[in-house]
Coordinates of C-alpha atoms in Angstrom, one line a residue:
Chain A
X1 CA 5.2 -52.1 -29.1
X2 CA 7.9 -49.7 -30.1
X3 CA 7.0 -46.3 -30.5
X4 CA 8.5 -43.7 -33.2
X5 CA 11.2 -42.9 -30.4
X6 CA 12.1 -46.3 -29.9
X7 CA 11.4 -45.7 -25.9
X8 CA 9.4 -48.7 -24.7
X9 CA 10.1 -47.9 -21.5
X10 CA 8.6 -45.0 -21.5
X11 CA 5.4 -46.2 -22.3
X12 CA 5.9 -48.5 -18.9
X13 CA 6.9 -45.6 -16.9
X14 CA 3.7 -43.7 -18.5
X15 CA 1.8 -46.5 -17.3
X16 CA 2.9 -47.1 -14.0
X17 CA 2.7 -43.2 -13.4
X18 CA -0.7 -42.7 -14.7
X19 CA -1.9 -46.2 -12.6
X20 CA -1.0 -44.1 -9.5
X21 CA -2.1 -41.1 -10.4
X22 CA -5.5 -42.4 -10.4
X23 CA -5.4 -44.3 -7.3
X24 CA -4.0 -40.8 -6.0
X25 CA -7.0 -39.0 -7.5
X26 CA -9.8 -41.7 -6.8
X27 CA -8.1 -41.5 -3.1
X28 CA -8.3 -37.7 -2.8
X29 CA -12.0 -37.8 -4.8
X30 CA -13.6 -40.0 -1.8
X31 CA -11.8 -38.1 1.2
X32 CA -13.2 -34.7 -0.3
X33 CA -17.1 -36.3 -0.8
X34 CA -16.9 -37.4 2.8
X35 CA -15.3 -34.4 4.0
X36 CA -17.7 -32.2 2.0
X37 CA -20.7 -34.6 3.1
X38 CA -19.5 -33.9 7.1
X39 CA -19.2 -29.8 7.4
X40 CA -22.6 -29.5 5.7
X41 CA -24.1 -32.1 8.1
X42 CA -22.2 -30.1 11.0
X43 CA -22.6 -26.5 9.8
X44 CA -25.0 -25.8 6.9
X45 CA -27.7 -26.9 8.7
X46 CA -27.1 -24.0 11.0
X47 CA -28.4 -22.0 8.2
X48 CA -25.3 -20.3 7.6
X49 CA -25.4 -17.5 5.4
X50 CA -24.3 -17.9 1.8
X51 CA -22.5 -14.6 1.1
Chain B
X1 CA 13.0 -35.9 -32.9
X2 CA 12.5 -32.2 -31.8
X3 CA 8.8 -32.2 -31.3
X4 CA 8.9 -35.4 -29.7
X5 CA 11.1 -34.2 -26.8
X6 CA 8.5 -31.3 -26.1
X7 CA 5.8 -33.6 -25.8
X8 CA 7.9 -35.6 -23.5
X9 CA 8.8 -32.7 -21.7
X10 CA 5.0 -31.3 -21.8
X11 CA 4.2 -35.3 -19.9
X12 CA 6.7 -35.1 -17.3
X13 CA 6.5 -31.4 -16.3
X14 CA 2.2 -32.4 -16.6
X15 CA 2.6 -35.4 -13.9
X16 CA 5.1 -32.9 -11.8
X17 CA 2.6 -30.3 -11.7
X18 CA -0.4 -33.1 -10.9
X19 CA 2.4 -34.8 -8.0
X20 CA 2.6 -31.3 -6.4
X21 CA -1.2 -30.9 -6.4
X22 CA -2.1 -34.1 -4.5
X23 CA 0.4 -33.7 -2.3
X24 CA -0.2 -30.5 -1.3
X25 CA -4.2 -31.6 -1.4
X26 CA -2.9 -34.3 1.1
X27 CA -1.4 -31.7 3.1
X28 CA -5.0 -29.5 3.2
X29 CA -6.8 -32.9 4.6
X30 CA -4.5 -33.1 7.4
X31 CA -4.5 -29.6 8.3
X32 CA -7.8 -29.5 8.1
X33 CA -8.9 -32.4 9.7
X34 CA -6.5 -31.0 12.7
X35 CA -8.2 -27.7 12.7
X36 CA -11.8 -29.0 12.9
X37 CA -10.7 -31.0 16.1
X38 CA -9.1 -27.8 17.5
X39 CA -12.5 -25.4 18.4
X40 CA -11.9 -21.8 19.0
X41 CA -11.4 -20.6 22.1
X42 CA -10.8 -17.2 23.0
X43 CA -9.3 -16.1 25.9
X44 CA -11.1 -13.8 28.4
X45 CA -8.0 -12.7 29.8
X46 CA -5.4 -11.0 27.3
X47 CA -2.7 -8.9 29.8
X48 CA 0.1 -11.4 28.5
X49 CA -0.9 -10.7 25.0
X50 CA 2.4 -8.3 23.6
X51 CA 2.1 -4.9 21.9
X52 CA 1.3 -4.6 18.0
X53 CA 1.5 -1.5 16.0
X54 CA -1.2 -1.9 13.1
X55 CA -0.4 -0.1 10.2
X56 CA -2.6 0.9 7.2
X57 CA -1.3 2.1 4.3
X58 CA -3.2 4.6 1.9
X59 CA -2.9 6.2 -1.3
X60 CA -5.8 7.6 -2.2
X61 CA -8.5 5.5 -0.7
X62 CA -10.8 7.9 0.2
X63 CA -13.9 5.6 -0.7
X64 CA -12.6 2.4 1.7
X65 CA -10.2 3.8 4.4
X66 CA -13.0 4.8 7.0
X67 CA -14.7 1.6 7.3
X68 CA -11.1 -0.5 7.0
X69 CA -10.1 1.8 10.5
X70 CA -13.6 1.2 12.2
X71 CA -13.1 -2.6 11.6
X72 CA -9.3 -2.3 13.1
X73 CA -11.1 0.2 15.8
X74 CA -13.6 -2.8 16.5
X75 CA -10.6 -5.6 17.0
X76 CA -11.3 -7.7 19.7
X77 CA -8.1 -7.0 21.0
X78 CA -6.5 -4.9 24.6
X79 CA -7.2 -1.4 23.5
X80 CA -3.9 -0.2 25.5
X81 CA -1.9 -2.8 23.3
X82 CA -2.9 -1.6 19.8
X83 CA -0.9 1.4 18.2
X84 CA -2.2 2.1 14.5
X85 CA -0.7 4.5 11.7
X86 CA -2.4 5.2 9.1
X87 CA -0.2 6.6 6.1
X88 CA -2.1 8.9 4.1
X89 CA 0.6 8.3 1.4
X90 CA 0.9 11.0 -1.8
X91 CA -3.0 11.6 -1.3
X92 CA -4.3 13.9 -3.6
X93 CA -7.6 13.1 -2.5
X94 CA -10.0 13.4 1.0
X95 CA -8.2 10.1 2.5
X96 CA -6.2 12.1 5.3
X97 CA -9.6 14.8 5.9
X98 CA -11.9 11.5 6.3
X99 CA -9.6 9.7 8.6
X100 CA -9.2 13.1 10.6
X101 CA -12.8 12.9 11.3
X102 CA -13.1 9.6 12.7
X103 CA -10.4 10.3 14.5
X104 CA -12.4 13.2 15.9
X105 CA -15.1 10.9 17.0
X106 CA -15.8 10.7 20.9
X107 CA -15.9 6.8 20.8
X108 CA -12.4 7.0 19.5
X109 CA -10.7 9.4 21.6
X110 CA -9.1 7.2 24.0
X111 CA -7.4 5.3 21.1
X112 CA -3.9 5.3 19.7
X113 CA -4.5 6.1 16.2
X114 CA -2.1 8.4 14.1
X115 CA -2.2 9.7 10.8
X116 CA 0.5 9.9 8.8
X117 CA 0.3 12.5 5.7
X118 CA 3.0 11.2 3.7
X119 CA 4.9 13.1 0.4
X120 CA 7.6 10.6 -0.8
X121 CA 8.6 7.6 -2.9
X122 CA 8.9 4.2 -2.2
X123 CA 5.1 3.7 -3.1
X124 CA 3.6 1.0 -0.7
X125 CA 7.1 -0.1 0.7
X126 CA 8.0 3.5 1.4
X127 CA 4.9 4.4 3.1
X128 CA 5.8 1.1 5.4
X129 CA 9.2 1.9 6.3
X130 CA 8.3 5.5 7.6
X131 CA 5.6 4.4 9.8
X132 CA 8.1 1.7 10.7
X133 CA 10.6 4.4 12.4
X134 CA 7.6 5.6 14.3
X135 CA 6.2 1.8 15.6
X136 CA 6.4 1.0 19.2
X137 CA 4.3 -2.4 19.0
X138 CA 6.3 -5.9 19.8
X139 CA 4.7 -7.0 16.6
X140 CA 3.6 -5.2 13.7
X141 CA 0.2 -6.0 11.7
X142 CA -0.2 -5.0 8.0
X143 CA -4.0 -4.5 6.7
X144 CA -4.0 -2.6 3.1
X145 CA -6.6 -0.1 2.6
X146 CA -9.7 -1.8 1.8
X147 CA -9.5 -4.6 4.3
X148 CA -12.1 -5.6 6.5
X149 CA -10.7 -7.7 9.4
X150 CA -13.3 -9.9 11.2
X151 CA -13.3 -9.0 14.7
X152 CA -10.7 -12.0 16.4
X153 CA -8.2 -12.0 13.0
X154 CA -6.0 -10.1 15.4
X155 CA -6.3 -12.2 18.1
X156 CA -6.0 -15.4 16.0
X157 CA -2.5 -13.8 14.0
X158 CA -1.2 -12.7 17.9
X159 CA -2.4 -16.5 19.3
X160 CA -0.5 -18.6 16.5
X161 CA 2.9 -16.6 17.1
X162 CA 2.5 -17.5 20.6
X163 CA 2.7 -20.7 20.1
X164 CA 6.4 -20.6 19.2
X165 CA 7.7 -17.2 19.8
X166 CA 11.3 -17.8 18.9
X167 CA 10.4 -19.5 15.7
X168 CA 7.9 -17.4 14.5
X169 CA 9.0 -14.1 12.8
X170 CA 5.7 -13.7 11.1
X171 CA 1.8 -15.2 11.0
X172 CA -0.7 -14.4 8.4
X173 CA -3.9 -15.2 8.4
X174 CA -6.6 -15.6 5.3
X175 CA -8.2 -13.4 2.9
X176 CA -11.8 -13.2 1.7
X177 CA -13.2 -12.0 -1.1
X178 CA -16.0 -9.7 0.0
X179 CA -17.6 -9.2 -3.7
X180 CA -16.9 -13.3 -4.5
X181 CA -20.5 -13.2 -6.2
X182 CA -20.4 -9.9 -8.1
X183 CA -19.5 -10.8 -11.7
X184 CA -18.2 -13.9 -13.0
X185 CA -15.0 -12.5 -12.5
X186 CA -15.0 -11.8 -8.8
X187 CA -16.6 -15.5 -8.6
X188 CA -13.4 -16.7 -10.4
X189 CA -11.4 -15.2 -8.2
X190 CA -12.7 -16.3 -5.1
X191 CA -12.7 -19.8 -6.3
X192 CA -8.6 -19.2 -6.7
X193 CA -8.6 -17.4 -3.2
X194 CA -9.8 -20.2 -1.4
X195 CA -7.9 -23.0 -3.2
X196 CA -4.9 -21.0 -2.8
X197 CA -5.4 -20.6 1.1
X198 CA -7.2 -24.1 1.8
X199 CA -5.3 -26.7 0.0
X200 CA -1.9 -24.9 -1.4
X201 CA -1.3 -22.6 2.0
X202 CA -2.4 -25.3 4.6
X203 CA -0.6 -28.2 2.2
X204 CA 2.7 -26.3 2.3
X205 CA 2.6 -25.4 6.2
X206 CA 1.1 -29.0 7.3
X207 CA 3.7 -31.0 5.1
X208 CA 7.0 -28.2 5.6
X209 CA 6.0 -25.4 7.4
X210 CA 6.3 -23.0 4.7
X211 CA 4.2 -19.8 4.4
X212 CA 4.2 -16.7 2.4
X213 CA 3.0 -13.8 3.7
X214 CA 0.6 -12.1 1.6
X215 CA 0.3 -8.0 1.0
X216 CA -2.5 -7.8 4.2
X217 CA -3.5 -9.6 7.0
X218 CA -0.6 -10.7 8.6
X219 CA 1.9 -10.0 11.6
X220 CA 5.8 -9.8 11.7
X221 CA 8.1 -9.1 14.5
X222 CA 9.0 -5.2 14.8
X223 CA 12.7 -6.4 15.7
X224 CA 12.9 -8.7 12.8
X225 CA 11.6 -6.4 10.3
X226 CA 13.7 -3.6 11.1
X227 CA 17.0 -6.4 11.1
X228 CA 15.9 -7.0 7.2
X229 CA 15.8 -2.7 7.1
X230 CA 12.3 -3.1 6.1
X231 CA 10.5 -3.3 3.1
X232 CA 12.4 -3.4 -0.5
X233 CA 11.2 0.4 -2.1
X234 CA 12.3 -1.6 -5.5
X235 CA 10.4 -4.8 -4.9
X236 CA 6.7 -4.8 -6.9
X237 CA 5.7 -7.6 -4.6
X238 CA 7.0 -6.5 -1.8
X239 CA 5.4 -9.3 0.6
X240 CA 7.4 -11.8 -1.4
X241 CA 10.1 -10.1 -1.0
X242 CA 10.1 -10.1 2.6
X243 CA 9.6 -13.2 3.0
X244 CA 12.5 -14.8 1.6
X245 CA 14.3 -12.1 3.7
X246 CA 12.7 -13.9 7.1
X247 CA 13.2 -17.2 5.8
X248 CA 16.5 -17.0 5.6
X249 CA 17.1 -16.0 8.7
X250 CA 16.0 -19.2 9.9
X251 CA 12.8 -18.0 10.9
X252 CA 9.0 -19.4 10.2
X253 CA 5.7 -18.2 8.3
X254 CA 2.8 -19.4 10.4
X255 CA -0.3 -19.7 9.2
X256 CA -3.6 -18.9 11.4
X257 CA -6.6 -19.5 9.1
X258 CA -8.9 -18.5 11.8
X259 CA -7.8 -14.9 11.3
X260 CA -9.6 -13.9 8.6
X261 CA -10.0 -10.6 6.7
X262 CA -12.4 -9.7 3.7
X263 CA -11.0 -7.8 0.6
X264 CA -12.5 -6.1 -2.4
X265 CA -11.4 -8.0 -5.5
X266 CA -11.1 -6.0 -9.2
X267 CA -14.7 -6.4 -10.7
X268 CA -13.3 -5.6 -14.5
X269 CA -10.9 -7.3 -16.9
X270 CA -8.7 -4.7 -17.1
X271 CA -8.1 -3.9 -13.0
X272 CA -7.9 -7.6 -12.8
X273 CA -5.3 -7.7 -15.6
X274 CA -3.1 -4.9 -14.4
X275 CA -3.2 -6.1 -11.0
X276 CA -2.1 -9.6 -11.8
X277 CA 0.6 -8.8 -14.1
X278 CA 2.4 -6.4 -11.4
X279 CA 2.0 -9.7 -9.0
X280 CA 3.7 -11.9 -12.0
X281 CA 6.1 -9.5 -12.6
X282 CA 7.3 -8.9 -9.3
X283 CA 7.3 -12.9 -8.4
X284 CA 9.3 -13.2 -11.5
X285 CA 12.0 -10.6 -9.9
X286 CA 11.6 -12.2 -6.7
X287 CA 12.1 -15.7 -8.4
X288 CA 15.2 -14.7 -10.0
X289 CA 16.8 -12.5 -7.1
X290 CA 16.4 -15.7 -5.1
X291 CA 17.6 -18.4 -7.2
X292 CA 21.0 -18.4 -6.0
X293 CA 20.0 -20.3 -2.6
X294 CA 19.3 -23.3 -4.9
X295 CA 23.4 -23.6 -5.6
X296 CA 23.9 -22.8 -2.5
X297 CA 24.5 -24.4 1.5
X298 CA 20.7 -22.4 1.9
X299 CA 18.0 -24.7 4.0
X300 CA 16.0 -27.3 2.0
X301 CA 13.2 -25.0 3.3
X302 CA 14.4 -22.1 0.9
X303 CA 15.3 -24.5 -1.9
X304 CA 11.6 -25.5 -1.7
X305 CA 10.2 -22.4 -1.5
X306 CA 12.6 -20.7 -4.3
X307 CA 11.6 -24.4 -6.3
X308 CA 8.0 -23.6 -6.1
X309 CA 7.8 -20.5 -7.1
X310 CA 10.0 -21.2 -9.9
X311 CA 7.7 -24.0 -10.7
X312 CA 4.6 -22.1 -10.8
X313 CA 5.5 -19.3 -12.7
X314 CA 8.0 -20.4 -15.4
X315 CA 8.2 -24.4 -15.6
X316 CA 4.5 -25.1 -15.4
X317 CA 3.8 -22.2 -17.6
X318 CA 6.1 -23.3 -20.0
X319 CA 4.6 -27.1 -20.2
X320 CA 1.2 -25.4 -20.6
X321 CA 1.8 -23.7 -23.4
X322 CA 3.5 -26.6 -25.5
X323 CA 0.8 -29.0 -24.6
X324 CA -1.9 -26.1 -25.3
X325 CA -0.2 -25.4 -28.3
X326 CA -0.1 -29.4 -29.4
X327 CA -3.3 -29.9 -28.5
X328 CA -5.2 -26.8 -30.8
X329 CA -2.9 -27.3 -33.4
X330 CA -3.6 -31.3 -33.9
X331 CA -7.1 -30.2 -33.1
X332 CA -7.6 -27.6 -36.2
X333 CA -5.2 -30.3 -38.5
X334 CA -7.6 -33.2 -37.6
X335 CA -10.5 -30.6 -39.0
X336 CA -8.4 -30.0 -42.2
X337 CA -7.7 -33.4 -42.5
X338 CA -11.7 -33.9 -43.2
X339 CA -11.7 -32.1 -46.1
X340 CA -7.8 -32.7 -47.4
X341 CA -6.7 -35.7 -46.0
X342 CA -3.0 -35.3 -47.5
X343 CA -2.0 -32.6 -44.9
X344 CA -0.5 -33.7 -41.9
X345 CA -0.3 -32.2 -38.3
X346 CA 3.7 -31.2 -37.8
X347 CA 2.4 -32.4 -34.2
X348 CA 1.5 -36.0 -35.3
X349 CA 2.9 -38.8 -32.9
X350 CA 2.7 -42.2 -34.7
X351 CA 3.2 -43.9 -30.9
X352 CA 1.0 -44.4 -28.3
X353 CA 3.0 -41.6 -25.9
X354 CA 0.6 -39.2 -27.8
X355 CA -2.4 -40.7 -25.9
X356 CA -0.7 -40.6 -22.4
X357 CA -0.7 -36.7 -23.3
X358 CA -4.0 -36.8 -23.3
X359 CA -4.3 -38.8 -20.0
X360 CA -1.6 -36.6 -18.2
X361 CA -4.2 -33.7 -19.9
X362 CA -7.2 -35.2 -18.3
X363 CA -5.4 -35.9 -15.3
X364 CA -4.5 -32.3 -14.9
X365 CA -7.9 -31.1 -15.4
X366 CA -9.7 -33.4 -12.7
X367 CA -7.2 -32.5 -10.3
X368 CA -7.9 -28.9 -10.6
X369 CA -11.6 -29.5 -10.1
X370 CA -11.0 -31.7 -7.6
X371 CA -8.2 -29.5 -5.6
X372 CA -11.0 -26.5 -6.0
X373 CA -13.7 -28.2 -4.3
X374 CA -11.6 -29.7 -1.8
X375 CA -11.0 -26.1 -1.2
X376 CA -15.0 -25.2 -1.3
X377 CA -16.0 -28.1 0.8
X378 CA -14.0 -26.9 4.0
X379 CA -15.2 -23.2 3.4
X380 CA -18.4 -23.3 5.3
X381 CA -21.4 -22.3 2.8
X382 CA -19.1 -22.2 -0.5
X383 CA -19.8 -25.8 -1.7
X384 CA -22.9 -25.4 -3.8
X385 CA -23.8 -26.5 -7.7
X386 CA -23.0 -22.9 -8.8
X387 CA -19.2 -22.8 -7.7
X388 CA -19.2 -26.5 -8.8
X389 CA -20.4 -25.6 -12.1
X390 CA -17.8 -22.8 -12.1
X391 CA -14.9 -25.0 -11.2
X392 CA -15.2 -26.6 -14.2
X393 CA -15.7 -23.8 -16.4
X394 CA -13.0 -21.7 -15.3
X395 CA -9.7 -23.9 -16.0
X396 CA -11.4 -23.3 -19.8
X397 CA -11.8 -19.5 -19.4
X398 CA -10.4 -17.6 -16.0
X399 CA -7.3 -20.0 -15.3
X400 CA -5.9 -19.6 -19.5
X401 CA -5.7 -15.7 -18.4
X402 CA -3.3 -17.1 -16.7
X403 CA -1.1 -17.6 -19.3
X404 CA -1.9 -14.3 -20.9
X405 CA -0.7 -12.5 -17.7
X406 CA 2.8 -14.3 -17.4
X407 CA 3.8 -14.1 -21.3
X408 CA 2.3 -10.2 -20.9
X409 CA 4.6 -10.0 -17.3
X410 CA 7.7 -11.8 -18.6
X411 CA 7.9 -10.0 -21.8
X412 CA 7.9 -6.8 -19.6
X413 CA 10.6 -8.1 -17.3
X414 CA 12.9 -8.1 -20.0
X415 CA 12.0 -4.7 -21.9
X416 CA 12.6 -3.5 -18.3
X417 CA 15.9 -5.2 -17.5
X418 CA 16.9 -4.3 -21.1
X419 CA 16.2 -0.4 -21.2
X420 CA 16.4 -0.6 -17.9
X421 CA 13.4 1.2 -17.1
X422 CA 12.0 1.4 -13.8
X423 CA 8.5 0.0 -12.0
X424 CA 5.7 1.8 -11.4
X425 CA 3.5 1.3 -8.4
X426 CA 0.4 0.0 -9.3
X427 CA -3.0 0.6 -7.4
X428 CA -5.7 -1.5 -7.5
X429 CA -8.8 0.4 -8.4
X430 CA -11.3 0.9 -5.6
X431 CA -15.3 1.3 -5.5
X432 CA -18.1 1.7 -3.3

């Protein structure tokens, strides 16, 4: 596939870029559900106050 | 050729800014994670604590400043050890009367707490340096006028710079927004408040050991600050300011996000605009006044932080208005294309390269969610469907102010530079 610039490669480096993005991003999604999942097990059942 | 090296440009500077977020969101986890293992523990016994001199300043706050010194009164903290000055600074108001009062009380008589009526310039910084001359504390601790210090924040600030006294020449703890559920506004703000201080402030001191300290809540070493000669009277933000000044004297910014200390946050558009643009302007000045240390033999610690900065406020900015700019204007051509298919978007991209925009786009946006309810999720309470909801609302509305503030700031930085005119001292407006 060449694109109007001619840069092949840079649809490579977009892919290889974006591929680790999302592992990044699934990564960083699962530690925050887990994390957010533990301090309302640990805290908010202490009936902490909202405001 | 032209338009396709912004787009490339808008896709590299894109995955940059979406690098530096999950790093620094891989930072927050590890500082985090840390902190929950660490429980607080305060100290019965505080004789080896050192002296601070707590200092207040005031320009007309007549509405906040009694119920900002009754918290500071109400620091758990060796009364003997805690000087505070209150600068009552060009008041044209009851701030100095009300403060005399309290000062009158009989709880408060035993206390070391001096007013200072002030007629003079400098604004904020000027106020600073006077009661500066007139500090006897080891440390000194800033709170601005409406703050409302939760009763250990000194203790915490003190704690962490005890840790590593000779590396340390400042601490600073985190601000909360007291009014976070006013308006949609205040909510907004909050939301920024916390991701700043949970993921980008514990990020950069987990991963470098970075800080900056902010305008309140924080200590710095009498010594040190009077070796800098105090606060830059020309600086707008003069907490930025400063702390390029420590950092390159080889010293750190600790963080202690235990000490915490509520602020009132602008309710209206127009406060909040004002406010923000001052802050833009002055980290522009600050920017600018400090890129030198990136061509020089400066630590990699003040490249990074000068790098940053520089980032944030003119790089990013800069990539987010080309691919904002791409985006509407394909958007509005693809709708004029419906009805006159022979014109073409000057923006078109016969390649695939124009979908990876799009990714890099999407990209962007879930990490901003995601960064913000990272932030929510270790603020105990804060992660509910309504800030959820509001995460994902506000890149479309509050975060594009954004924008609007830094085009508004930068186009001032230059009349200024050019004419040569000189900053005024904005205040932030205060209410009940």
């Amino acid at each position: 596939m060449q694109t109007a610039m001619g840069t092949h490669w840079f649809i490579i480096v977009c892919m290889v870029v974006t591929g680790f993005f999302a592992v990044a991003v699934l990564g960083l999604t699962i530690v925050t559900l887990r994390f957010r999942a533990k301090v309302i097990r640990d805290f908010d059942r202490r009936k902490w106050d909202d405001c | 050729m032209i338009v396709e090296g912004f787009l490339l440009f808008a896709i590299v500077s894109i995955w940059i800014a979406v690098f530096e977020s999950v790093v620094m969101m891989y930072g927050a986890i590890r500082f985090i994670r840390r902190e929950h293992r660490n429980p607080n523990a305060i100290p019965a016994d505080m004789d080896h604590f050192p002296t601070v001199t707590v200092m207040v300043p005031a320009h007309n706050e007549e509405i906040v400043i009694a119920t900002t010194v009754e918290h500071i009164l109400g620091l758990n903290y060796p009364q003997e050890k805690v000087q505070i000055i209150v600068i009552a600074d060009n008041c044209t108001d009851d701030t100095a009367g009300r403060l005399q009062r309290l000062k009158a009380r009989p709880a408060y008589q035993d206390r070391n707490l001096q007013i200072m009526e002030r007629v003079g310039t400098g604004g904020k910084s000027g106020a600073l340096n006077d009661a500066l001359k007139q500090a006897t504390g080891e440390w000194i601790c800033i709170y601005d006028a409406d703050a409302a210090p939760e009763r250990n924040a000194l203790f915490f600030l003190v704690q962490k710079a005890m840790e590593e006294p000779e590396k340390y020449g400042a601490v600073f703890g985190r601000n909360k927004a007291r009014n976070r559920n006013h308006n949609f506004l205040s909510s907004c703000i909050n939301l920024e408040l916390v991701t700043i201080q949970r993921v980008h402030h514990t990020g950069l001191w987990e991963l470098f050991k970075l800080g900056t300290i902010p305008g309140t809540n924080f200590i710095v070493r009498t010594a040190l600050m009077r070796e800098i000669g105090g606060w830059d009277e020309d600086a707008i933000t003069e907490d930025t300011a400063v702390s390029f000044e420590i950092l390159t004297r080889g010293q750190l910014i600790a963080l202690a996000p235990k000490a915490e200390a509520y602020q009132q946050e602008p309710e209206q558009l127009s406060v909040y605009m004002r406010q923000r643009e001052r802050w833009a302007k002055g980290n522009y000045r600050v920017v600018m006044d400090n890129l030198h240390h990136l061509f020089n033999t400066s630590s990699w610690r003040i490249k990074l932080h000068v790098l940053y900065y520089a980032a944030s406020y003119f790089w990013f900015m800069i990539a987010l208005i080309i691919s904002d700019i791409i985006f509407v204007v394909n958007i509005v051509y693809q709708i004029i294309g419906l009805f006159n298919p022979a014109v073409v978007s000057p923006f078109q991209f016969t390649s695939d390269v124009y979908i990876y925009l799009v990714i890099a786009w999407a990209l962007m946006y879930y990490i901003y969610v995601l960064q913000i309810n990272l932030a929510l999720a270790s603020d105990i309470g804060q992660s509910n469907t309504r800030n959820f909801i509001l995460s994902c609302v506000s890149y479309f509305t509050y975060a594009q102010l954004f924008l609007v503030i830094s085009l508004k700031a930068f186009y001032s930085m230059v009349v200024d530079r050019i004419s040569g005119r000189q900053n005024k001292w904005y205040k932030t407006q205060r209410f009940d």
